[in-house]
mmCIF file of C-alpha atoms and ligand atoms in Angstrom:
data_model
loop_
_atom_site.group_PDB
_atom_site.id
_atom_site.type_symbol
_atom_site.label_atom_id
_atom_site.label_comp_id
_atom_site.label_asym_id
_atom_site.label_seq_id
_atom_site.Cartn_x
_atom_site.Cartn_y
_atom_site.Cartn_z
ATOM 1 C CA MET A 1 -18.804 -41.707 22.666
ATOM 2 C CA PHE A 2 -22.360 -40.792 21.644
ATOM 3 C CA LYS A 3 -25.493 -42.827 22.168
ATOM 4 C CA LYS A 4 -27.778 -42.166 19.226
ATOM 5 C CA ILE A 5 -31.556 -42.499 19.415
ATOM 6 C CA HIS A 6 -33.676 -41.991 16.333
ATOM 7 C CA TYR A 7 -37.398 -41.218 16.167
ATOM 8 C CA ASP A 8 -39.570 -41.180 13.121
ATOM 9 C CA THR A 9 -41.428 -37.971 14.029
ATOM 10 C CA LEU A 10 -40.925 -35.358 16.736
ATOM 11 C CA PRO A 11 -42.138 -31.772 16.984
ATOM 12 C CA SER A 12 -38.569 -30.652 17.713
ATOM 13 C CA THR A 13 -35.502 -32.601 18.831
ATOM 14 C CA ASN A 14 -34.452 -29.624 20.995
ATOM 15 C CA LYS A 15 -37.847 -29.361 22.656
ATOM 16 C CA TYR A 16 -37.937 -33.123 23.205
ATOM 17 C CA LEU A 17 -34.583 -33.044 24.994
ATOM 18 C CA LYS A 18 -35.531 -29.987 27.030
ATOM 19 C CA GLU A 19 -38.537 -31.872 28.342
ATOM 20 C CA ASN A 20 -36.836 -35.257 28.756
ATOM 21 C CA TYR A 21 -33.147 -34.624 29.446
ATOM 22 C CA THR A 22 -33.344 -36.140 32.948
ATOM 23 C CA HIS A 23 -33.953 -39.568 31.356
ATOM 24 C CA TYR A 24 -30.849 -39.426 29.196
ATOM 25 C CA ASN A 25 -27.115 -39.436 29.803
ATOM 26 C CA ASP A 26 -24.484 -36.962 28.764
ATOM 27 C CA HIS A 27 -23.575 -37.384 25.068
ATOM 28 C CA THR A 28 -26.982 -38.643 23.931
ATOM 29 C CA VAL A 29 -28.025 -37.655 20.421
ATOM 30 C CA ILE A 30 -31.694 -37.480 19.477
ATOM 31 C CA SER A 31 -32.514 -37.346 15.784
ATOM 32 C CA CYS A 32 -35.702 -37.666 13.779
ATOM 33 C CA THR A 33 -36.734 -38.164 10.171
ATOM 34 C CA ASN A 34 -39.642 -35.745 10.333
ATOM 35 C CA GLN A 35 -39.457 -32.694 12.573
ATOM 36 C CA THR A 36 -42.850 -31.021 12.490
ATOM 37 C CA ASN A 37 -42.301 -27.886 14.593
ATOM 38 C CA GLY A 38 -38.576 -27.127 14.397
ATOM 39 C CA LYS A 39 -37.255 -24.073 16.165
ATOM 40 C CA GLY A 40 -34.623 -21.682 14.850
ATOM 41 C CA ARG A 41 -32.691 -18.859 16.468
ATOM 42 C CA ILE A 42 -34.371 -15.602 17.354
ATOM 43 C CA ASN A 43 -37.811 -17.230 17.593
ATOM 44 C CA ARG A 44 -37.761 -18.271 13.971
ATOM 45 C CA ASP A 45 -39.169 -21.538 12.657
ATOM 46 C CA TRP A 46 -36.980 -24.176 11.099
ATOM 47 C CA THR A 47 -38.494 -26.408 8.443
ATOM 48 C CA MET A 48 -36.937 -29.587 7.133
ATOM 49 C CA LYS A 49 -37.685 -31.982 4.330
ATOM 50 C CA PRO A 50 -38.230 -35.461 5.799
ATOM 51 C CA GLY A 51 -35.658 -37.872 4.443
ATOM 52 C CA ASP A 52 -33.583 -35.138 2.804
ATOM 53 C CA SER A 53 -32.472 -33.062 5.793
ATOM 54 C CA LEU A 54 -30.831 -33.908 9.085
ATOM 55 C CA ALA A 55 -32.381 -32.706 12.349
ATOM 56 C CA PHE A 56 -30.725 -33.746 15.577
ATOM 57 C CA SER A 57 -29.791 -32.503 19.033
ATOM 58 C CA ILE A 58 -26.786 -33.353 21.147
ATOM 59 C CA LEU A 59 -27.332 -33.484 24.907
ATOM 60 C CA LEU A 60 -24.381 -32.514 27.089
ATOM 61 C CA LYS A 61 -24.379 -32.538 30.851
ATOM 62 C CA PRO A 62 -21.056 -30.870 31.464
ATOM 63 C CA ASP A 63 -19.199 -31.423 34.749
ATOM 64 C CA LEU A 64 -17.446 -28.171 34.238
ATOM 65 C CA GLU A 65 -19.198 -24.886 34.750
ATOM 66 C CA ILE A 66 -19.813 -24.353 31.108
ATOM 67 C CA ASN A 67 -21.557 -21.057 31.019
ATOM 68 C CA ASN A 68 -20.314 -20.067 27.666
ATOM 69 C CA ILE A 69 -22.913 -21.051 25.131
ATOM 70 C CA GLY A 70 -21.363 -18.737 22.582
ATOM 71 C CA LEU A 71 -18.158 -20.704 22.530
ATOM 72 C CA ILE A 72 -19.953 -24.059 22.252
ATOM 73 C CA SER A 73 -21.817 -22.600 19.315
ATOM 74 C CA LEU A 74 -18.520 -21.803 17.575
ATOM 75 C CA ILE A 75 -17.212 -25.328 18.252
ATOM 76 C CA THR A 76 -20.377 -26.804 16.754
ATOM 77 C CA SER A 77 -20.186 -24.663 13.646
ATOM 78 C CA VAL A 78 -16.557 -25.640 13.087
ATOM 79 C CA ALA A 79 -17.505 -29.337 13.402
ATOM 80 C CA VAL A 80 -20.248 -28.949 10.786
ATOM 81 C CA PHE A 81 -17.991 -26.793 8.632
ATOM 82 C CA GLN A 82 -15.284 -29.497 8.554
ATOM 83 C CA VAL A 83 -17.744 -31.985 7.107
ATOM 84 C CA VAL A 84 -19.383 -29.581 4.649
ATOM 85 C CA ASN A 85 -15.962 -28.335 3.565
ATOM 86 C CA SER A 86 -14.873 -31.859 2.717
ATOM 87 C CA PHE A 87 -17.571 -31.953 0.000
ATOM 88 C CA VAL A 88 -17.570 -28.394 -1.348
ATOM 89 C CA SER A 89 -14.712 -25.946 -1.687
ATOM 90 C CA ASN A 90 -16.405 -22.691 -0.780
ATOM 91 C CA ALA A 91 -18.149 -23.136 2.566
ATOM 92 C CA VAL A 92 -17.869 -20.373 5.166
ATOM 93 C CA ILE A 93 -19.092 -19.736 8.708
ATOM 94 C CA LYS A 94 -21.302 -16.770 9.428
ATOM 95 C CA TRP A 95 -21.300 -15.629 13.048
ATOM 96 C CA PRO A 96 -22.429 -17.023 15.270
ATOM 97 C CA ASN A 97 -22.952 -20.451 13.801
ATOM 98 C CA ASP A 98 -24.475 -20.627 10.345
ATOM 99 C CA VAL A 99 -22.654 -22.585 7.675
ATOM 100 C CA LEU A 100 -23.105 -21.080 4.210
ATOM 101 C CA ILE A 101 -22.224 -22.167 0.705
ATOM 102 C CA ASN A 102 -22.237 -19.494 -2.004
ATOM 103 C CA GLY A 103 -23.919 -17.112 0.433
ATOM 104 C CA LYS A 104 -26.791 -19.486 1.163
ATOM 105 C CA LYS A 105 -27.423 -21.279 4.418
ATOM 106 C CA VAL A 106 -26.894 -25.040 4.496
ATOM 107 C CA CYS A 107 -26.899 -25.477 8.283
ATOM 108 C CA GLY A 108 -28.424 -23.777 11.308
ATOM 109 C CA ILE A 109 -27.590 -24.388 14.953
ATOM 110 C CA LEU A 110 -29.713 -23.605 18.009
ATOM 111 C CA ILE A 111 -28.202 -24.032 21.465
ATOM 112 C CA GLU A 112 -30.433 -24.091 24.501
ATOM 113 C CA THR A 113 -29.833 -24.761 28.172
ATOM 114 C CA THR A 114 -31.818 -25.860 31.166
ATOM 115 C CA VAL A 115 -30.691 -24.015 34.247
ATOM 116 C CA THR A 116 -31.484 -24.308 37.912
ATOM 117 C CA ASN A 117 -28.400 -23.222 39.904
ATOM 118 C CA LYS A 118 -26.029 -24.187 37.159
ATOM 119 C CA ILE A 119 -26.454 -25.409 33.636
ATOM 120 C CA GLU A 120 -27.893 -28.918 33.917
ATOM 121 C CA ALA A 121 -28.197 -29.645 30.268
ATOM 122 C CA LEU A 122 -26.801 -28.107 27.160
ATOM 123 C CA ILE A 123 -28.858 -28.942 24.091
ATOM 124 C CA ILE A 124 -27.190 -28.377 20.760
ATOM 125 C CA GLY A 125 -29.686 -28.561 17.922
ATOM 126 C CA ILE A 126 -28.399 -28.905 14.387
ATOM 127 C CA GLY A 127 -30.372 -28.787 11.162
ATOM 128 C CA ILE A 128 -28.657 -29.457 7.836
ATOM 129 C CA ASN A 129 -30.056 -29.459 4.340
ATOM 130 C CA ILE A 130 -28.460 -32.469 2.699
ATOM 131 C CA ASN A 131 -30.310 -33.960 -0.290
ATOM 132 C CA ASN A 132 -32.926 -31.246 -0.896
ATOM 133 C CA ASP A 133 -33.496 -30.638 -4.611
ATOM 134 C CA ASN A 134 -35.348 -27.378 -4.076
ATOM 135 C CA PHE A 135 -36.708 -25.002 -1.444
ATOM 136 C CA PRO A 136 -39.989 -23.133 -1.003
ATOM 137 C CA ASP A 137 -40.087 -19.764 -2.768
ATOM 138 C CA GLU A 138 -39.863 -17.803 0.504
ATOM 139 C CA ILE A 139 -36.407 -19.182 1.333
ATOM 140 C CA LYS A 140 -35.076 -20.097 -2.113
ATOM 141 C CA SER A 141 -32.687 -17.147 -2.219
ATOM 142 C CA LYS A 142 -31.300 -17.864 1.259
ATOM 143 C CA ALA A 143 -31.157 -21.649 1.578
ATOM 144 C CA THR A 144 -29.206 -24.372 -0.138
ATOM 145 C CA SER A 145 -28.351 -28.039 0.315
ATOM 146 C CA LEU A 146 -25.191 -30.099 0.014
ATOM 147 C CA LYS A 147 -26.677 -31.896 -2.978
ATOM 148 C CA LEU A 148 -27.546 -28.692 -4.826
ATOM 149 C CA GLU A 149 -24.015 -27.398 -4.314
ATOM 150 C CA SER A 150 -22.140 -30.553 -5.239
ATOM 151 C CA ASN A 151 -24.454 -32.632 -7.429
ATOM 152 C CA THR A 152 -24.011 -35.582 -5.128
ATOM 153 C CA HIS A 153 -26.484 -37.586 -3.086
ATOM 154 C CA TYR A 154 -25.369 -38.198 0.505
ATOM 155 C CA ASN A 155 -26.053 -40.798 3.169
ATOM 156 C CA LEU A 156 -27.539 -38.909 6.120
ATOM 157 C CA ASP A 157 -26.238 -41.350 8.754
ATOM 158 C CA VAL A 158 -22.670 -41.041 7.508
ATOM 159 C CA ILE A 159 -22.841 -37.243 7.665
ATOM 160 C CA LEU A 160 -24.324 -37.357 11.165
ATOM 161 C CA ASP A 161 -21.467 -39.603 12.356
ATOM 162 C CA GLU A 162 -18.839 -37.354 10.786
ATOM 163 C CA ILE A 163 -20.270 -34.270 12.462
ATOM 164 C CA LEU A 164 -20.357 -36.058 15.821
ATOM 165 C CA TYR A 165 -16.753 -37.132 15.316
ATOM 166 C CA TRP A 166 -15.585 -33.559 14.752
ATOM 167 C CA PHE A 167 -17.756 -32.152 17.500
ATOM 168 C CA ASP A 168 -16.266 -34.623 19.979
ATOM 169 C CA TYR A 169 -12.786 -33.821 18.738
ATOM 170 C CA TYR A 170 -13.031 -30.037 19.214
ATOM 171 C CA TYR A 171 -15.135 -30.236 22.366
ATOM 172 C CA ASN A 172 -12.570 -32.511 24.053
ATOM 173 C CA GLN A 173 -9.754 -30.234 22.928
ATOM 174 C CA HIS A 174 -11.619 -27.319 24.452
ATOM 175 C CA ILE A 175 -12.204 -29.168 27.726
ATOM 176 C CA SER A 176 -8.458 -29.767 27.945
ATOM 177 C CA GLY A 177 -7.772 -26.073 27.395
ATOM 178 C CA ASP A 178 -6.974 -26.131 23.689
ATOM 179 C CA ASN A 179 -9.123 -23.791 21.599
ATOM 180 C CA SER A 180 -7.357 -24.317 18.308
ATOM 181 C CA PHE A 181 -10.740 -24.671 16.585
ATOM 182 C CA MET A 182 -10.715 -20.855 16.653
ATOM 183 C CA GLU A 183 -8.055 -20.834 13.942
ATOM 184 C CA ILE A 184 -10.441 -22.617 11.593
ATOM 185 C CA TYR A 185 -13.363 -20.478 12.727
ATOM 186 C CA ARG A 186 -11.495 -17.242 11.991
ATOM 187 C CA LYS A 187 -9.981 -18.490 8.744
ATOM 188 C CA TYR A 188 -13.373 -19.389 7.304
ATOM 189 C CA SER A 189 -15.404 -16.627 8.907
ATOM 190 C CA SER A 190 -17.457 -14.789 6.304
ATOM 191 C CA VAL A 191 -17.964 -11.773 8.545
ATOM 192 C CA ILE A 192 -14.562 -10.646 9.843
ATOM 193 C CA GLY A 193 -13.597 -7.391 8.125
ATOM 194 C CA ASN A 194 -17.029 -6.847 6.576
ATOM 195 C CA ASP A 195 -19.864 -4.395 7.208
ATOM 196 C CA TYR A 196 -23.240 -5.502 8.511
ATOM 197 C CA TYR A 197 -26.334 -4.243 10.198
ATOM 198 C CA LEU A 198 -26.751 -5.332 13.783
ATOM 199 C CA ASP A 199 -30.121 -4.431 15.140
ATOM 200 C CA ARG A 200 -30.314 -1.774 12.414
ATOM 201 C CA ARG A 201 -26.976 -0.193 13.309
ATOM 202 C CA GLN A 202 -24.224 -0.328 10.722
ATOM 203 C CA VAL A 203 -21.098 -1.960 12.103
ATOM 204 C CA ARG A 204 -17.784 -3.322 10.858
ATOM 205 C CA VAL A 205 -16.922 -6.768 12.234
ATOM 206 C CA VAL A 206 -13.383 -6.652 13.616
ATOM 207 C CA ASP A 207 -13.043 -10.125 15.129
ATOM 208 C CA VAL A 208 -14.778 -13.118 16.667
ATOM 209 C CA LEU A 209 -13.397 -13.655 20.151
ATOM 210 C CA GLU A 210 -12.622 -16.860 22.025
ATOM 211 C CA ASN A 211 -15.583 -16.291 24.309
ATOM 212 C CA GLY A 212 -17.833 -16.554 21.256
ATOM 213 C CA ASN A 213 -18.594 -12.855 21.221
ATOM 214 C CA ILE A 214 -18.269 -10.683 18.175
ATOM 215 C CA LEU A 215 -16.142 -7.532 18.281
ATOM 216 C CA VAL A 216 -17.514 -4.764 16.112
ATOM 217 C CA LYS A 217 -16.577 -1.197 15.374
ATOM 218 C CA GLN A 218 -19.561 1.083 15.489
ATOM 219 C CA ASN A 219 -18.759 4.695 14.653
ATOM 220 C CA ASP A 220 -15.482 4.984 16.564
ATOM 221 C CA GLU A 221 -16.392 2.652 19.362
ATOM 222 C CA MET A 222 -15.403 -1.019 19.772
ATOM 223 C CA ILE A 223 -18.315 -3.063 21.102
ATOM 224 C CA GLU A 224 -18.639 -6.762 21.988
ATOM 225 C CA TYR A 225 -21.908 -8.565 21.371
ATOM 226 C CA SER A 226 -22.725 -12.048 22.603
ATOM 227 C CA TYR A 227 -24.377 -15.012 20.890
ATOM 228 C CA GLY A 228 -27.665 -13.964 22.523
ATOM 229 C CA GLU A 229 -30.403 -12.830 20.270
ATOM 230 C CA LEU A 230 -28.542 -10.917 17.619
ATOM 231 C CA SER A 231 -28.342 -11.551 13.943
ATOM 232 C CA LEU A 232 -25.988 -9.911 11.458
ATOM 233 C CA GLU A 233 -27.902 -8.601 8.452
ATOM 234 C CA SER A 234 -26.355 -7.614 5.139
ATOM 235 C CA SER A 235 -28.891 -4.878 4.585
ATOM 236 C CA TYR A 236 -31.041 -2.586 6.665
ATOM 237 C CA GLU A 237 -34.092 -4.753 7.420
HETATM 238 C C1 BTN B 301 -31.218 -21.370 13.028
HETATM 239 O O1 BTN B 301 -30.401 -21.219 12.137
HETATM 240 O O2 BTN B 301 -32.111 -20.541 13.231
HETATM 241 C C2 BTN B 301 -31.119 -22.584 13.905
HETATM 242 C C3 BTN B 301 -31.865 -23.765 13.341
HETATM 243 C C4 BTN B 301 -31.740 -24.996 14.227
HETATM 244 C C5 BTN B 301 -32.581 -26.144 13.719
HETATM 245 C C6 BTN B 301 -32.317 -27.409 14.493
HETATM 246 S S1 BTN B 301 -33.055 -28.812 13.721
HETATM 247 C C7 BTN B 301 -32.739 -29.781 15.123
HETATM 248 C C8 BTN B 301 -32.994 -28.909 16.337
HETATM 249 N N1 BTN B 301 -34.392 -28.951 16.723
HETATM 250 C C9 BTN B 301 -34.997 -27.766 16.564
HETATM 251 O O3 BTN B 301 -36.201 -27.528 16.805
HETATM 252 N N2 BTN B 301 -34.111 -26.856 16.105
HETATM 253 C C10 BTN B 301 -32.795 -27.434 15.932
#
């Protein structure tokens, strides 16, 4: 299954794997207690609380031509969702791959690739707020932790193993042609049927497709957007 390697401090588990993936095998997981320069989607920063949050990256070196990062991002969010949902009753998935509880983000996922002719390494970075008791003022209204939502203290290693279990489960299903994770993704999607701003254009989300793209209705036109660099905003920002 997975070979797990833990470091005390790293700037970023994603960056570390991007620079060192040639030394590691497929299905290696790099985690750290203190991530000092974490990266988020859309060039954002990702901060964690050492000891209270999980920060790890899964390295995949797929045999198959996996060129669909969007779909891997959905698989990853469903794996995290399954674990979060076993502790709280109201978790949802916000496209592409945020897991939210009561409208606040508990997990973020950043997928990166190294490419020469084909994808050589797929790096799936996952950050989860687990035992945080509070958040800095700037993100207080947007971030939450499992502990804050359930009044329970969790063992980080157990949660990591559970997420890896579910990731492996859905990833292997996908490799064998079974994308039934999409049923869970759609069922718990917070965006399908709702209005958002996408790059400052108001859209209605119609569906999330099996290629990981989002299908939106903008004016009278149906448009597909990919995982890429887009973020759905609830207000005009
Ligand atoms: C986001 O929601 O913007 C994605 C956040 C991803 C954070 C994780 S923490 C582990 C891995 N290493 C990083 O530098 N980023 C990802």
